[in-house]
CSV table of C-alpha atoms in Angstrom, one decimal:
chain,number,residue,atom,x,y,z
A,1,ALA,CA,142.3,76.9,129.8
A,2,GLN,CA,145.2,79.3,130.2
A,3,SER,CA,145.1,81.3,133.5
A,4,VAL,CA,147.6,83.1,135.9
A,5,THR,CA,146.5,83.5,139.6
A,6,GLN,CA,148.4,85.9,141.9
A,7,PRO,CA,146.8,85.2,145.2
A,8,ASP,CA,148.1,88.3,147.1
A,9,ILE,CA,146.3,91.5,146.2
A,10,HIS,CA,148.2,93.7,148.3
A,11,ILE,CA,151.5,93.0,150.2
A,12,THR,CA,153.5,95.4,152.7
A,13,VAL,CA,156.9,95.0,153.5
A,14,SER,CA,159.5,97.1,155.3
A,15,GLU,CA,162.3,98.6,153.5
A,16,GLY,CA,165.2,96.4,153.6
A,17,ALA,CA,163.3,93.4,154.3
A,18,SER,CA,162.9,90.2,151.6
A,19,LEU,CA,160.4,90.1,149.1
A,20,GLU,CA,158.4,87.1,147.6
A,21,LEU,CA,155.4,87.7,145.3
A,22,ARG,CA,153.6,84.5,144.2
A,23,CYS,CA,152.4,83.6,140.8
A,24,ASN,CA,150.7,80.1,139.8
A,25,TYR,CA,149.6,79.5,136.0
A,26,SER,CA,147.7,76.8,134.2
A,27,TYR,CA,148.7,76.6,130.8
A,28,GLY,CA,148.5,73.3,128.3
A,29,ALA,CA,151.9,73.5,127.1
A,30,THR,CA,155.3,74.7,128.1
A,31,PRO,CA,154.5,78.1,129.4
A,32,TYR,CA,156.5,81.2,128.6
A,33,LEU,CA,156.6,83.3,131.9
A,34,PHE,CA,157.1,87.0,132.5
A,35,TRP,CA,156.9,89.3,135.5
A,36,TYR,CA,156.4,93.0,134.6
A,37,VAL,CA,156.0,95.9,137.0
A,38,GLN,CA,153.7,98.9,136.6
A,39,SER,CA,154.0,102.2,138.5
A,40,PRO,CA,151.0,104.6,139.0
A,41,GLY,CA,149.8,106.0,135.7
A,42,GLN,CA,152.6,104.3,133.8
A,43,GLY,CA,152.7,101.4,131.4
A,44,LEU,CA,154.5,98.3,132.0
A,45,GLN,CA,157.9,97.4,132.4
A,46,LEU,CA,159.4,93.9,131.7
A,47,LEU,CA,161.5,92.6,134.9
A,48,LEU,CA,162.3,89.2,133.9
A,49,LYS,CA,161.0,86.1,131.5
A,50,TYR,CA,161.5,82.5,131.4
A,51,PHE,CA,161.7,80.3,128.3
A,52,SER,CA,163.7,77.5,129.1
A,53,GLY,CA,166.8,76.3,131.0
A,54,ASP,CA,167.9,77.4,134.4
A,55,THR,CA,164.9,77.8,136.5
A,56,LEU,CA,166.3,80.6,138.5
A,57,VAL,CA,166.3,84.0,136.2
A,58,GLN,CA,167.8,87.1,137.0
A,59,GLY,CA,166.1,90.2,136.0
A,60,ILE,CA,166.5,94.0,136.3
A,61,LYS,CA,166.4,96.1,139.6
A,62,GLY,CA,167.8,93.1,141.5
A,63,PHE,CA,164.8,90.9,141.0
A,64,GLU,CA,164.8,87.2,140.3
A,65,ALA,CA,162.0,84.3,139.6
A,66,GLU,CA,162.0,80.9,140.0
A,67,PHE,CA,160.1,78.4,137.9
A,68,LYS,CA,158.8,75.1,139.6
A,69,ARG,CA,157.1,73.1,137.1
A,70,SER,CA,155.9,70.7,139.6
A,71,GLN,CA,154.0,73.5,141.3
A,72,SER,CA,153.1,75.3,138.6
A,73,SER,CA,154.7,78.7,139.9
A,74,PHE,CA,156.6,81.2,138.8
A,75,ASN,CA,157.5,83.0,142.2
A,76,LEU,CA,159.0,86.5,142.2
A,77,ARG,CA,162.0,87.6,144.9
A,78,LYS,CA,164.2,90.3,145.8
A,79,PRO,CA,166.4,89.8,148.8
A,80,SER,CA,166.2,93.7,150.1
A,81,VAL,CA,163.3,95.9,148.9
A,82,HIS,CA,163.8,99.6,148.6
A,83,TRP,CA,161.3,102.4,148.6
A,84,SER,CA,161.3,102.8,145.0
A,85,ASP,CA,160.0,99.3,144.5
A,86,ALA,CA,156.5,100.2,145.5
A,87,ALA,CA,154.4,99.6,142.5
A,88,GLU,CA,151.9,96.8,141.1
A,89,TYR,CA,153.4,93.7,139.9
A,90,PHE,CA,152.0,91.4,137.2
A,91,CYS,CA,152.7,87.7,136.4
A,92,ALA,CA,151.8,86.9,132.9
A,93,VAL,CA,152.1,83.4,130.6
A,94,GLY,CA,152.6,83.7,127.0
A,95,ALA,CA,151.6,81.5,124.2
A,96,ARG,CA,154.5,79.9,122.4
A,97,ASN,CA,153.7,81.8,119.4
A,98,PHE,CA,153.3,84.8,121.2
A,99,ASN,CA,150.3,85.7,119.7
A,100,LYS,CA,149.1,86.9,123.1
A,101,PHE,CA,149.9,87.2,126.9
A,102,TYR,CA,147.7,86.2,129.8
A,103,PHE,CA,148.0,88.6,133.2
A,104,GLY,CA,147.3,87.7,136.7
A,105,SER,CA,145.2,90.5,138.2
A,106,GLY,CA,148.3,91.8,139.9
A,107,THR,CA,149.9,92.2,143.6
A,108,LYS,CA,150.3,95.9,144.9
A,109,LEU,CA,153.5,96.2,147.0
A,110,ASN,CA,153.7,98.9,149.5
A,111,VAL,CA,157.1,99.6,151.3
A,112,LYS,CA,157.3,100.8,154.6
A,113,PRO,CA,160.2,103.2,155.7
B,1,ASN,CA,164.7,105.8,120.5
B,2,ALA,CA,161.4,107.0,121.9
B,3,GLY,CA,159.4,104.5,123.4
B,4,VAL,CA,155.5,103.2,122.4
B,5,MET,CA,153.6,106.3,122.3
B,6,GLN,CA,149.9,106.5,123.0
B,7,ASN,CA,147.2,109.4,122.7
B,8,PRO,CA,145.5,110.7,124.4
B,9,ARG,CA,146.4,109.7,127.5
B,10,HIS,CA,143.0,110.6,128.9
B,11,LEU,CA,139.9,110.4,127.0
B,12,VAL,CA,136.2,111.5,128.3
B,13,ARG,CA,133.5,110.6,126.3
B,14,ARG,CA,129.6,110.3,126.8
B,15,ARG,CA,127.6,107.4,126.3
B,16,GLY,CA,126.8,106.9,122.5
B,17,GLN,CA,129.7,108.5,121.2
B,18,GLU,CA,133.0,107.1,119.6
B,19,ALA,CA,136.3,106.9,120.9
B,20,ARG,CA,139.7,106.7,118.7
B,21,LEU,CA,142.9,105.4,120.6
B,22,ARG,CA,146.2,105.7,118.9
B,23,CYS,CA,149.2,104.1,119.4
B,24,SER,CA,152.8,104.5,117.8
B,25,PRO,CA,155.0,101.7,118.3
B,26,MET,CA,158.6,102.1,118.9
B,27,LYS,CA,161.0,102.6,115.7
B,28,GLY,CA,161.3,99.4,113.7
B,29,HIS,CA,158.6,97.5,115.5
B,30,SER,CA,156.0,95.9,113.4
B,31,HIS,CA,153.9,94.1,115.9
B,32,VAL,CA,151.3,95.7,117.8
B,33,TYR,CA,149.2,94.4,120.8
B,34,TRP,CA,146.3,96.1,122.1
B,35,TYR,CA,144.9,95.1,125.9
B,36,ARG,CA,142.4,96.3,128.2
B,37,GLN,CA,142.7,96.8,132.0
B,38,LEU,CA,139.5,97.3,134.1
B,39,PRO,CA,139.7,98.6,137.6
B,40,GLU,CA,141.7,96.3,139.9
B,41,GLU,CA,141.9,93.8,137.6
B,42,GLY,CA,145.0,92.5,135.1
B,43,LEU,CA,145.4,93.1,131.6
B,44,LYS,CA,143.2,91.3,129.1
B,45,PHE,CA,144.4,90.8,125.6
B,46,MET,CA,142.3,92.4,122.9
B,47,VAL,CA,144.0,92.0,119.5
B,48,TYR,CA,147.5,91.4,117.8
B,49,LEU,CA,148.3,93.3,114.7
B,50,GLN,CA,151.1,93.4,111.9
B,51,LYS,CA,151.3,95.7,109.2
B,52,GLU,CA,147.8,96.2,107.5
B,53,ASN,CA,147.1,92.4,108.7
B,54,ILE,CA,144.9,91.4,112.0
B,55,ILE,CA,146.8,88.2,113.4
B,56,ASP,CA,144.5,87.4,116.6
B,57,GLU,CA,141.5,89.3,117.7
B,58,SER,CA,140.3,86.6,120.0
B,59,GLY,CA,140.1,89.1,122.8
B,60,MET,CA,138.1,91.8,120.9
B,61,PRO,CA,134.3,92.3,121.8
B,62,LYS,CA,132.3,91.3,118.6
B,63,GLU,CA,130.7,94.5,118.2
B,64,ARG,CA,131.5,98.1,118.5
B,65,PHE,CA,135.4,97.7,118.7
B,66,SER,CA,137.7,97.5,115.8
B,67,ALA,CA,141.5,97.9,115.4
B,68,GLU,CA,144.0,98.6,112.2
B,69,PHE,CA,147.5,99.2,111.7
B,70,PRO,CA,147.9,100.5,108.3
B,71,LYS,CA,150.9,100.6,106.3
B,72,GLU,CA,151.6,104.4,107.4
B,73,GLY,CA,150.6,105.7,110.6
B,74,PRO,CA,149.9,104.7,113.9
B,75,SER,CA,147.5,101.8,115.1
B,76,ILE,CA,143.9,103.0,115.7
B,77,LEU,CA,141.7,101.1,118.5
B,78,ARG,CA,138.2,102.2,117.9
B,79,ILE,CA,135.3,101.8,120.0
B,80,GLN,CA,131.9,103.1,118.6
B,81,GLN,CA,128.8,103.9,120.7
B,82,VAL,CA,130.8,103.8,123.8
B,83,VAL,CA,128.9,102.6,126.9
B,84,ARG,CA,129.8,102.9,130.8
B,85,GLY,CA,131.5,99.4,130.9
B,86,ASP,CA,134.0,100.5,128.3
B,87,SER,CA,135.9,102.6,130.8
B,88,ALA,CA,139.2,101.4,131.4
B,89,ALA,CA,142.8,101.8,130.6
B,90,TYR,CA,144.0,100.6,127.3
B,91,PHE,CA,147.5,99.7,126.8
B,92,CYS,CA,149.3,99.3,123.8
B,93,ALA,CA,152.6,97.0,123.4
B,94,SER,CA,154.8,96.7,120.5
B,95,SER,CA,157.7,94.1,119.5
B,96,PRO,CA,160.2,94.1,116.8
B,97,PRO,CA,160.2,91.5,114.0
B,98,GLY,CA,161.7,88.2,115.1
B,99,ALA,CA,161.3,88.8,118.7
B,100,PRO,CA,157.4,89.0,119.6
B,101,ASP,CA,158.4,87.8,123.0
B,102,THR,CA,159.6,90.9,124.3
B,103,GLN,CA,156.5,93.5,124.4
B,104,TYR,CA,157.0,97.2,125.1
B,105,PHE,CA,154.3,98.8,126.7
B,106,GLY,CA,153.0,102.4,126.1
B,107,PRO,CA,151.6,104.2,129.0
B,108,GLY,CA,148.2,104.0,128.2
B,109,THR,CA,145.0,105.6,127.6
B,110,ARG,CA,142.4,106.0,130.1
B,111,LEU,CA,139.0,106.3,128.8
B,112,THR,CA,136.1,107.4,131.0
B,113,VAL,CA,132.6,107.2,129.7
B,114,LEU,CA,130.0,109.3,131.1
C-alpha cells in the first residue's frame, strides 16, 4: 500500500540555522516524489519534485531534497532558514499516471528570531 | 494568468443541508483534482476529473459525495446531507494537458458543519 510518513509533526529552528525535514515513503513502483509548502489559510505551493536522474534536486526558495532509494526517503533541506519559511511542509508521492497523490501528514516549521 | 480559484472560501452548513464547492482551474488546464484535509492531517485524494469525465474517484466516500467537471463552467464538489465529520478544508488542484505531474492548488474551501 502506498503511504508517506513525516515523523516530525513540529520543528523549531533559529533563523539562519540549517533545516532538514524528513519524509519516508512506501510505494510499490518507482515513486514520483514532491514537496509542497502551505502557508496558513493558503493552498499548497510546489517546492520541488523528483522523477528520475540526479537524486539531489533543487527547488524554489533555496530548498533541495535528496532521494535515497535504499532508505525510501526524500528529505527536504535548506542551508539557512529565513523567518518567511515558517509554514507547513508536505511530502507527497505520486502514481506513475499521476491520477492521485498521497500526502504525508505534514511538518509545521516554526522559525525563532 | 489567474491561479486556481475556489469559492466560497468559507462555508457554514447545518447538519442535513447540502454543500456545493466550486473550483475554476487555471486557464488551459483540463485536469482537476479534489482533496480533503482534516484538521492536523495531510491531504487525502478524493477524485480526479477531466472535462465531462470522472477518471478516478477511488477516494470519494460512497454516499452523499459527488463531483463533476462540465464542458463549460467550474468543477463542482457536492456533499449532500452534510454531517459534522464533513467539516474540513477541501482543496482543488488543476494541471495542464500533457503535464499531470504538476498540480497547482487553489486556496481551499473551509467547510464547517454545525
